[in-house]
Amino acid sequence: NAGVMQNPRHLVRRRGQEARLRCSPMKGHSHVYWYRQLPEEGLKFMVYLQKENIIDESGMPKERFSAEFPKEGPSILRIQQVVRGDSAAYFCASSPPGLDGTDTQYFGPGTRLTVL
Amino acid sequence: AQSVTQLGSHVSVSEGALVLLRCNYSSSVPPYLFWYVQYPNQGLQLLLKYTTGATLVKGINGFEAEFKKSETSFHLTKPSAHMSDAAEYFCAVSDPGTGRRALTFGSGTRLQVQP
């Protein structure tokens, strides 16, 4: 059973460009989470999605950032007009369907975004 | 809002020595508690978690942690460190009271193991 897949692993963008980060959850998992890790810091929650629904986006910056998890295909985290402060590692996690929050979140290897 | 404090951003131990990584949380309701390990340039791997039941939790690679409600702590221990334990360790919590699934992470503790 393949783990959480993220691509690309490394992404370089110039200021003002768009960044698209992809996440394929583990087989059978319908919950996806995105976290951001700034250098020398812990992970910060951004958004929690189920298929075709954003459940919790309390950690998403109000501008330039968006996320989706379509019925078919991977979850996408999109950053428009990137700035240097967006440089970070972005991790995706997935968990199986469940009624409470006890399920383990399984993390992907991350996408390291560098903004020049 | 919940917060997680990991005392000691860097911990160094000798191979074979006890490993103790500290984690305290702030929450009026006992949260769900997790320890993850991160190796360089990799994602996070779950070591162990506490949701309900027995307060001493055993995880992978010989690690264990004890939930102490009175001390709002969930410290991670291993009796004997191996060189392969060198990594960054993160404590995380989620809040069952709100139903939110987002994890709140501590800032991490980098463990060095000296030969």
PDB file of C-alpha atoms in Angstrom:
ATOM      1  CA  ASN A   1       0.000   0.000   0.000  1.00  0.00           C
ATOM      2  CA  ALA A   2       1.672   3.165  -1.185  1.00  0.00           C
ATOM      3  CA  GLY A   3       1.964   5.984   1.279  1.00  0.00           C
ATOM      4  CA  VAL A   4       0.955   9.590   0.817  1.00  0.00           C
ATOM      5  CA  MET A   5       2.455  10.889  -2.396  1.00  0.00           C
ATOM      6  CA  GLN A   6       3.442  14.483  -2.965  1.00  0.00           C
ATOM      7  CA  ASN A   7       4.859  16.107  -6.051  1.00  0.00           C
ATOM      8  CA  PRO A   8       6.962  17.805  -6.897  1.00  0.00           C
ATOM      9  CA  ARG A   9       9.422  17.186  -4.075  1.00  0.00           C
ATOM     10  CA  HIS A  10      11.217  20.425  -4.824  1.00  0.00           C
ATOM     11  CA  LEU A  11       9.780  23.470  -6.535  1.00  0.00           C
ATOM     12  CA  VAL A  12      11.535  26.709  -7.412  1.00  0.00           C
ATOM     13  CA  ARG A  13       9.512  29.763  -8.360  1.00  0.00           C
ATOM     14  CA  ARG A  14      10.298  33.413  -8.945  1.00  0.00           C
ATOM     15  CA  ARG A  15       8.379  36.081  -7.104  1.00  0.00           C
ATOM     16  CA  GLY A  16       4.978  36.636  -8.692  1.00  0.00           C
ATOM     17  CA  GLN A  17       4.663  33.169 -10.209  1.00  0.00           C
ATOM     18  CA  GLU A  18       2.154  30.521  -9.216  1.00  0.00           C
ATOM     19  CA  ALA A  19       2.981  27.347  -7.299  1.00  0.00           C
ATOM     20  CA  ARG A  20       0.870  24.182  -7.503  1.00  0.00           C
ATOM     21  CA  LEU A  21       1.516  21.424  -5.022  1.00  0.00           C
ATOM     22  CA  ARG A  22      -0.107  18.013  -5.423  1.00  0.00           C
ATOM     23  CA  CYS A  23      -1.006  15.383  -2.882  1.00  0.00           C
ATOM     24  CA  SER A  24      -2.371  11.890  -3.445  1.00  0.00           C
ATOM     25  CA  PRO A  25      -3.678  10.387  -0.187  1.00  0.00           C
ATOM     26  CA  MET A  26      -3.185   6.809   0.861  1.00  0.00           C
ATOM     27  CA  LYS A  27      -5.576   4.327  -0.692  1.00  0.00           C
ATOM     28  CA  GLY A  28      -8.877   4.334   1.157  1.00  0.00           C
ATOM     29  CA  HIS A  29      -8.254   7.693   2.812  1.00  0.00           C
ATOM     30  CA  SER A  30     -10.774  10.413   2.161  1.00  0.00           C
ATOM     31  CA  HIS A  31      -9.441  13.134   4.482  1.00  0.00           C
ATOM     32  CA  VAL A  32      -6.548  15.367   3.448  1.00  0.00           C
ATOM     33  CA  TYR A  33      -4.682  17.963   5.491  1.00  0.00           C
ATOM     34  CA  TRP A  34      -2.089  20.520   4.471  1.00  0.00           C
ATOM     35  CA  TYR A  35       0.584  21.852   6.827  1.00  0.00           C
ATOM     36  CA  ARG A  36       3.413  24.330   6.337  1.00  0.00           C
ATOM     37  CA  GLN A  37       6.809  24.114   8.008  1.00  0.00           C
ATOM     38  CA  LEU A  38       8.928  27.224   8.035  1.00  0.00           C
ATOM     39  CA  PRO A  39      12.682  26.813   8.638  1.00  0.00           C
ATOM     40  CA  GLU A  40      13.502  25.836  12.227  1.00  0.00           C
ATOM     41  CA  GLU A  41       9.819  25.719  13.179  1.00  0.00           C
ATOM     42  CA  GLY A  42       7.146  23.141  13.756  1.00  0.00           C
ATOM     43  CA  LEU A  43       4.341  22.399  11.356  1.00  0.00           C
ATOM     44  CA  LYS A  44       1.410  24.789  11.149  1.00  0.00           C
ATOM     45  CA  PHE A  45      -2.013  23.594  10.066  1.00  0.00           C
ATOM     46  CA  MET A  46      -3.411  25.200   6.937  1.00  0.00           C
ATOM     47  CA  VAL A  47      -6.487  23.366   5.698  1.00  0.00           C
ATOM     48  CA  TYR A  48      -8.497  20.159   6.050  1.00  0.00           C
ATOM     49  CA  LEU A  49     -10.473  18.773   3.133  1.00  0.00           C
ATOM     50  CA  GLN A  50     -12.688  15.874   2.287  1.00  0.00           C
ATOM     51  CA  LYS A  51     -13.661  14.972  -1.256  1.00  0.00           C
ATOM     52  CA  GLU A  52     -15.074  18.107  -2.909  1.00  0.00           C
ATOM     53  CA  ASN A  53     -15.407  19.911   0.447  1.00  0.00           C
ATOM     54  CA  ILE A  54     -13.255  22.241   2.499  1.00  0.00           C
ATOM     55  CA  ILE A  55     -13.962  21.344   6.121  1.00  0.00           C
ATOM     56  CA  ASP A  56     -11.579  23.632   8.005  1.00  0.00           C
ATOM     57  CA  GLU A  57      -9.500  26.386   6.426  1.00  0.00           C
ATOM     58  CA  SER A  58      -8.780  28.295   9.604  1.00  0.00           C
ATOM     59  CA  GLY A  59      -5.024  28.143   9.007  1.00  0.00           C
ATOM     60  CA  MET A  60      -5.033  29.337   5.418  1.00  0.00           C
ATOM     61  CA  PRO A  61      -3.778  32.824   4.643  1.00  0.00           C
ATOM     62  CA  LYS A  62      -6.693  34.932   3.447  1.00  0.00           C
ATOM     63  CA  GLU A  63      -5.098  35.885   0.165  1.00  0.00           C
ATOM     64  CA  ARG A  64      -3.246  34.036  -2.603  1.00  0.00           C
ATOM     65  CA  PHE A  65      -3.702  30.553  -1.103  1.00  0.00           C
ATOM     66  CA  SER A  66      -6.364  28.054  -2.101  1.00  0.00           C
ATOM     67  CA  ALA A  67      -6.878  24.317  -1.831  1.00  0.00           C
ATOM     68  CA  GLU A  68      -9.091  21.738  -3.447  1.00  0.00           C
ATOM     69  CA  PHE A  69      -9.700  18.012  -3.293  1.00  0.00           C
ATOM     70  CA  PRO A  70     -11.761  17.059  -6.332  1.00  0.00           C
ATOM     71  CA  LYS A  71     -13.852  13.955  -6.735  1.00  0.00           C
ATOM     72  CA  GLU A  72     -11.188  12.517  -9.013  1.00  0.00           C
ATOM     73  CA  GLY A  73      -7.489  13.196  -8.758  1.00  0.00           C
ATOM     74  CA  PRO A  74      -5.111  14.574  -6.172  1.00  0.00           C
ATOM     75  CA  SER A  75      -5.567  17.404  -3.729  1.00  0.00           C
ATOM     76  CA  ILE A  76      -4.006  20.644  -4.925  1.00  0.00           C
ATOM     77  CA  LEU A  77      -2.576  23.475  -2.841  1.00  0.00           C
ATOM     78  CA  ARG A  78      -2.263  26.561  -5.006  1.00  0.00           C
ATOM     79  CA  ILE A  79      -0.260  29.654  -4.156  1.00  0.00           C
ATOM     80  CA  GLN A  80      -0.682  32.606  -6.457  1.00  0.00           C
ATOM     81  CA  GLN A  81       1.839  35.427  -6.856  1.00  0.00           C
ATOM     82  CA  VAL A  82       4.383  33.797  -4.578  1.00  0.00           C
ATOM     83  CA  VAL A  83       6.589  35.911  -2.330  1.00  0.00           C
ATOM     84  CA  ARG A  84       9.844  35.017  -0.601  1.00  0.00           C
ATOM     85  CA  GLY A  85       8.018  34.448   2.677  1.00  0.00           C
ATOM     86  CA  ASP A  86       6.186  31.522   1.076  1.00  0.00           C
ATOM     87  CA  SER A  87       9.442  29.556   0.962  1.00  0.00           C
ATOM     88  CA  ALA A  88       8.822  26.567   3.200  1.00  0.00           C
ATOM     89  CA  ALA A  89       8.164  22.850   3.259  1.00  0.00           C
ATOM     90  CA  TYR A  90       4.542  21.984   2.608  1.00  0.00           C
ATOM     91  CA  PHE A  91       3.336  18.674   3.958  1.00  0.00           C
ATOM     92  CA  CYS A  92       0.208  16.809   3.097  1.00  0.00           C
ATOM     93  CA  ALA A  93      -1.327  14.220   5.411  1.00  0.00           C
ATOM     94  CA  SER A  94      -4.238  11.870   4.976  1.00  0.00           C
ATOM     95  CA  SER A  95      -6.456   9.833   7.277  1.00  0.00           C
ATOM     96  CA  PRO A  96      -9.196   7.268   6.756  1.00  0.00           C
ATOM     97  CA  PRO A  97     -12.881   8.091   7.009  1.00  0.00           C
ATOM     98  CA  GLY A  98     -13.909   8.269  10.648  1.00  0.00           C
ATOM     99  CA  LEU A  99     -16.279   9.921  13.037  1.00  0.00           C
ATOM    100  CA  ASP A 100     -13.763  11.464  15.389  1.00  0.00           C
ATOM    101  CA  GLY A 101     -10.270  12.820  15.482  1.00  0.00           C
ATOM    102  CA  THR A 102      -8.479   9.783  16.834  1.00  0.00           C
ATOM    103  CA  ASP A 103      -7.373   8.583  13.430  1.00  0.00           C
ATOM    104  CA  THR A 104      -3.693   8.849  12.690  1.00  0.00           C
ATOM    105  CA  GLN A 105      -2.672  11.358  10.078  1.00  0.00           C
ATOM    106  CA  TYR A 106      -0.124   9.858   7.690  1.00  0.00           C
ATOM    107  CA  PHE A 107       2.292  12.356   6.230  1.00  0.00           C
ATOM    108  CA  GLY A 108       3.821  12.601   2.807  1.00  0.00           C
ATOM    109  CA  PRO A 109       7.481  13.487   2.166  1.00  0.00           C
ATOM    110  CA  GLY A 110       6.672  17.147   1.582  1.00  0.00           C
ATOM    111  CA  THR A 111       7.246  19.682  -1.169  1.00  0.00           C
ATOM    112  CA  ARG A 112      10.038  22.144  -0.545  1.00  0.00           C
ATOM    113  CA  LEU A 113       9.156  25.442  -2.162  1.00  0.00           C
ATOM    114  CA  THR A 114      11.873  27.986  -2.795  1.00  0.00           C
ATOM    115  CA  VAL A 115      10.918  31.447  -3.994  1.00  0.00           C
ATOM    116  CA  LEU A 116      13.715  33.407  -5.637  1.00  0.00           C
TER     117      LEU A 116
ATOM    118  CA  ALA B   1      -6.407  28.121  21.485  1.00  0.00           C
ATOM    119  CA  GLN B   2      -4.289  25.121  22.218  1.00  0.00           C
ATOM    120  CA  SER B   3      -0.544  25.302  22.450  1.00  0.00           C
ATOM    121  CA  VAL B   4       2.239  22.781  22.761  1.00  0.00           C
ATOM    122  CA  THR B   5       5.567  23.457  24.417  1.00  0.00           C
ATOM    123  CA  GLN B   6       8.594  21.298  23.829  1.00  0.00           C
ATOM    124  CA  LEU B   7      11.311  22.182  26.310  1.00  0.00           C
ATOM    125  CA  GLY B   8      14.737  22.007  24.741  1.00  0.00           C
ATOM    126  CA  SER B   9      15.110  22.579  21.026  1.00  0.00           C
ATOM    127  CA  HIS B  10      18.241  20.425  21.050  1.00  0.00           C
ATOM    128  CA  VAL B  11      18.941  17.385  23.205  1.00  0.00           C
ATOM    129  CA  SER B  12      22.178  15.417  23.061  1.00  0.00           C
ATOM    130  CA  VAL B  13      22.630  11.993  24.647  1.00  0.00           C
ATOM    131  CA  SER B  14      25.232   9.272  24.468  1.00  0.00           C
ATOM    132  CA  GLU B  15      24.475   6.010  22.727  1.00  0.00           C
ATOM    133  CA  GLY B  16      22.881   3.692  25.274  1.00  0.00           C
ATOM    134  CA  ALA B  17      21.695   6.512  27.521  1.00  0.00           C
ATOM    135  CA  LEU B  18      18.123   7.350  28.448  1.00  0.00           C
ATOM    136  CA  VAL B  19      16.238   9.585  26.056  1.00  0.00           C
ATOM    137  CA  LEU B  20      13.748  12.044  27.570  1.00  0.00           C
ATOM    138  CA  LEU B  21      11.975  14.561  25.360  1.00  0.00           C
ATOM    139  CA  ARG B  22       9.517  16.869  27.084  1.00  0.00           C
ATOM    140  CA  CYS B  23       6.104  17.970  25.923  1.00  0.00           C
ATOM    141  CA  ASN B  24       3.525  20.066  27.758  1.00  0.00           C
ATOM    142  CA  TYR B  25       0.201  21.195  26.401  1.00  0.00           C
ATOM    143  CA  SER B  26      -2.289  23.839  27.368  1.00  0.00           C
ATOM    144  CA  SER B  27      -5.894  22.762  27.148  1.00  0.00           C
ATOM    145  CA  SER B  28      -8.814  22.740  29.528  1.00  0.00           C
ATOM    146  CA  VAL B  29      -9.958  19.452  28.043  1.00  0.00           C
ATOM    147  CA  PRO B  30      -7.505  16.545  27.772  1.00  0.00           C
ATOM    148  CA  PRO B  31      -6.561  16.450  24.127  1.00  0.00           C
ATOM    149  CA  TYR B  32      -5.486  13.649  21.894  1.00  0.00           C
ATOM    150  CA  LEU B  33      -1.684  13.520  21.963  1.00  0.00           C
ATOM    151  CA  PHE B  34       0.830  12.403  19.353  1.00  0.00           C
ATOM    152  CA  TRP B  35       4.562  12.082  18.930  1.00  0.00           C
ATOM    153  CA  TYR B  36       6.021  12.166  15.423  1.00  0.00           C
ATOM    154  CA  VAL B  37       9.609  11.745  14.231  1.00  0.00           C
ATOM    155  CA  GLN B  38      11.086  13.489  11.212  1.00  0.00           C
ATOM    156  CA  TYR B  39      14.307  12.355   9.552  1.00  0.00           C
ATOM    157  CA  PRO B  40      16.164  14.845   7.345  1.00  0.00           C
ATOM    158  CA  ASN B  41      14.289  15.772   4.194  1.00  0.00           C
ATOM    159  CA  GLN B  42      11.497  13.335   4.945  1.00  0.00           C
ATOM    160  CA  GLY B  43       7.924  13.514   6.119  1.00  0.00           C
ATOM    161  CA  LEU B  44       6.713  12.807   9.617  1.00  0.00           C
ATOM    162  CA  GLN B  45       6.266   9.304  10.949  1.00  0.00           C
ATOM    163  CA  LEU B  46       3.988   8.535  13.875  1.00  0.00           C
ATOM    164  CA  LEU B  47       5.781   7.104  16.912  1.00  0.00           C
ATOM    165  CA  LEU B  48       2.785   6.782  19.213  1.00  0.00           C
ATOM    166  CA  LYS B  49      -0.490   8.382  20.206  1.00  0.00           C
ATOM    167  CA  TYR B  50      -2.777   8.703  23.199  1.00  0.00           C
ATOM    168  CA  THR B  51      -6.525   9.079  22.833  1.00  0.00           C
ATOM    169  CA  THR B  52      -8.155   7.317  25.776  1.00  0.00           C
ATOM    170  CA  GLY B  53      -7.476   4.446  28.132  1.00  0.00           C
ATOM    171  CA  ALA B  54      -4.090   3.453  29.510  1.00  0.00           C
ATOM    172  CA  THR B  55      -1.952   6.507  30.114  1.00  0.00           C
ATOM    173  CA  LEU B  56       1.329   4.760  29.335  1.00  0.00           C
ATOM    174  CA  VAL B  57       1.562   4.342  25.602  1.00  0.00           C
ATOM    175  CA  LYS B  58       4.118   2.207  23.812  1.00  0.00           C
ATOM    176  CA  GLY B  59       5.168   3.058  20.302  1.00  0.00           C
ATOM    177  CA  ILE B  60       7.554   1.973  17.623  1.00  0.00           C
ATOM    178  CA  ASN B  61      11.338   1.725  17.913  1.00  0.00           C
ATOM    179  CA  GLY B  62      11.227   1.242  21.693  1.00  0.00           C
ATOM    180  CA  PHE B  63       9.701   4.632  22.489  1.00  0.00           C
ATOM    181  CA  GLU B  64       6.964   5.203  25.028  1.00  0.00           C
ATOM    182  CA  ALA B  65       5.152   8.179  26.515  1.00  0.00           C
ATOM    183  CA  GLU B  66       3.003   8.757  29.551  1.00  0.00           C
ATOM    184  CA  PHE B  67       0.008  11.064  29.672  1.00  0.00           C
ATOM    185  CA  LYS B  68      -0.106  12.928  32.977  1.00  0.00           C
ATOM    186  CA  LYS B  69      -3.234  14.997  33.212  1.00  0.00           C
ATOM    187  CA  SER B  70      -2.230  16.700  36.459  1.00  0.00           C
ATOM    188  CA  GLU B  71       0.998  17.912  34.866  1.00  0.00           C
ATOM    189  CA  THR B  72      -0.492  18.480  31.376  1.00  0.00           C
ATOM    190  CA  SER B  73       2.459  16.549  30.030  1.00  0.00           C
ATOM    191  CA  PHE B  74       3.185  13.811  27.518  1.00  0.00           C
ATOM    192  CA  HIS B  75       6.929  13.227  27.718  1.00  0.00           C
ATOM    193  CA  LEU B  76       8.613  10.791  25.341  1.00  0.00           C
ATOM    194  CA  THR B  77      11.180   8.322  26.638  1.00  0.00           C
ATOM    195  CA  LYS B  78      13.408   5.519  25.436  1.00  0.00           C
ATOM    196  CA  PRO B  79      15.587   3.536  27.836  1.00  0.00           C
ATOM    197  CA  SER B  80      18.594   3.219  25.552  1.00  0.00           C
ATOM    198  CA  ALA B  81      19.408   5.535  22.657  1.00  0.00           C
ATOM    199  CA  HIS B  82      20.646   4.230  19.315  1.00  0.00           C
ATOM    200  CA  MET B  83      22.517   6.209  16.701  1.00  0.00           C
ATOM    201  CA  SER B  84      19.545   5.723  14.375  1.00  0.00           C
ATOM    202  CA  ASP B  85      17.341   7.701  16.792  1.00  0.00           C
ATOM    203  CA  ALA B  86      19.019  10.948  15.745  1.00  0.00           C
ATOM    204  CA  ALA B  87      16.199  12.986  14.214  1.00  0.00           C
ATOM    205  CA  GLU B  88      13.718  15.733  15.008  1.00  0.00           C
ATOM    206  CA  TYR B  89      10.796  14.888  17.241  1.00  0.00           C
ATOM    207  CA  PHE B  90       7.484  16.696  17.308  1.00  0.00           C
ATOM    208  CA  CYS B  91       4.740  16.569  19.898  1.00  0.00           C
ATOM    209  CA  ALA B  92       1.259  17.361  18.610  1.00  0.00           C
ATOM    210  CA  VAL B  93      -2.253  17.628  19.986  1.00  0.00           C
ATOM    211  CA  SER B  94      -5.752  17.719  18.634  1.00  0.00           C
ATOM    212  CA  ASP B  95      -8.834  18.870  20.477  1.00  0.00           C
ATOM    213  CA  PRO B  96     -11.613  16.296  20.753  1.00  0.00           C
ATOM    214  CA  GLY B  97     -13.831  18.854  22.422  1.00  0.00           C
ATOM    215  CA  THR B  98     -14.207  20.952  19.304  1.00  0.00           C
ATOM    216  CA  GLY B  99     -14.268  18.151  16.784  1.00  0.00           C
ATOM    217  CA  ARG B 100     -11.503  19.855  14.847  1.00  0.00           C
ATOM    218  CA  ARG B 101      -8.992  17.423  13.375  1.00  0.00           C
ATOM    219  CA  ALA B 102      -6.176  19.904  12.878  1.00  0.00           C
ATOM    220  CA  LEU B 103      -3.019  19.006  14.730  1.00  0.00           C
ATOM    221  CA  THR B 104      -1.202  21.674  16.722  1.00  0.00           C
ATOM    222  CA  PHE B 105       2.516  20.975  16.763  1.00  0.00           C
ATOM    223  CA  GLY B 106       5.276  21.942  19.124  1.00  0.00           C
ATOM    224  CA  SER B 107       8.372  23.570  17.701  1.00  0.00           C
ATOM    225  CA  GLY B 108      10.300  20.321  17.770  1.00  0.00           C
ATOM    226  CA  THR B 109      13.308  18.837  19.572  1.00  0.00           C
ATOM    227  CA  ARG B 110      16.376  17.793  17.625  1.00  0.00           C
ATOM    228  CA  LEU B 111      17.919  14.703  19.178  1.00  0.00           C
ATOM    229  CA  GLN B 112      21.623  14.069  18.731  1.00  0.00           C
ATOM    230  CA  VAL B 113      23.117  10.729  19.723  1.00  0.00           C
ATOM    231  CA  GLN B 114      26.830  10.713  20.460  1.00  0.00           C
ATOM    232  CA  PRO B 115      28.858   7.526  19.973  1.00  0.00           C
TER     233      PRO B 115
END
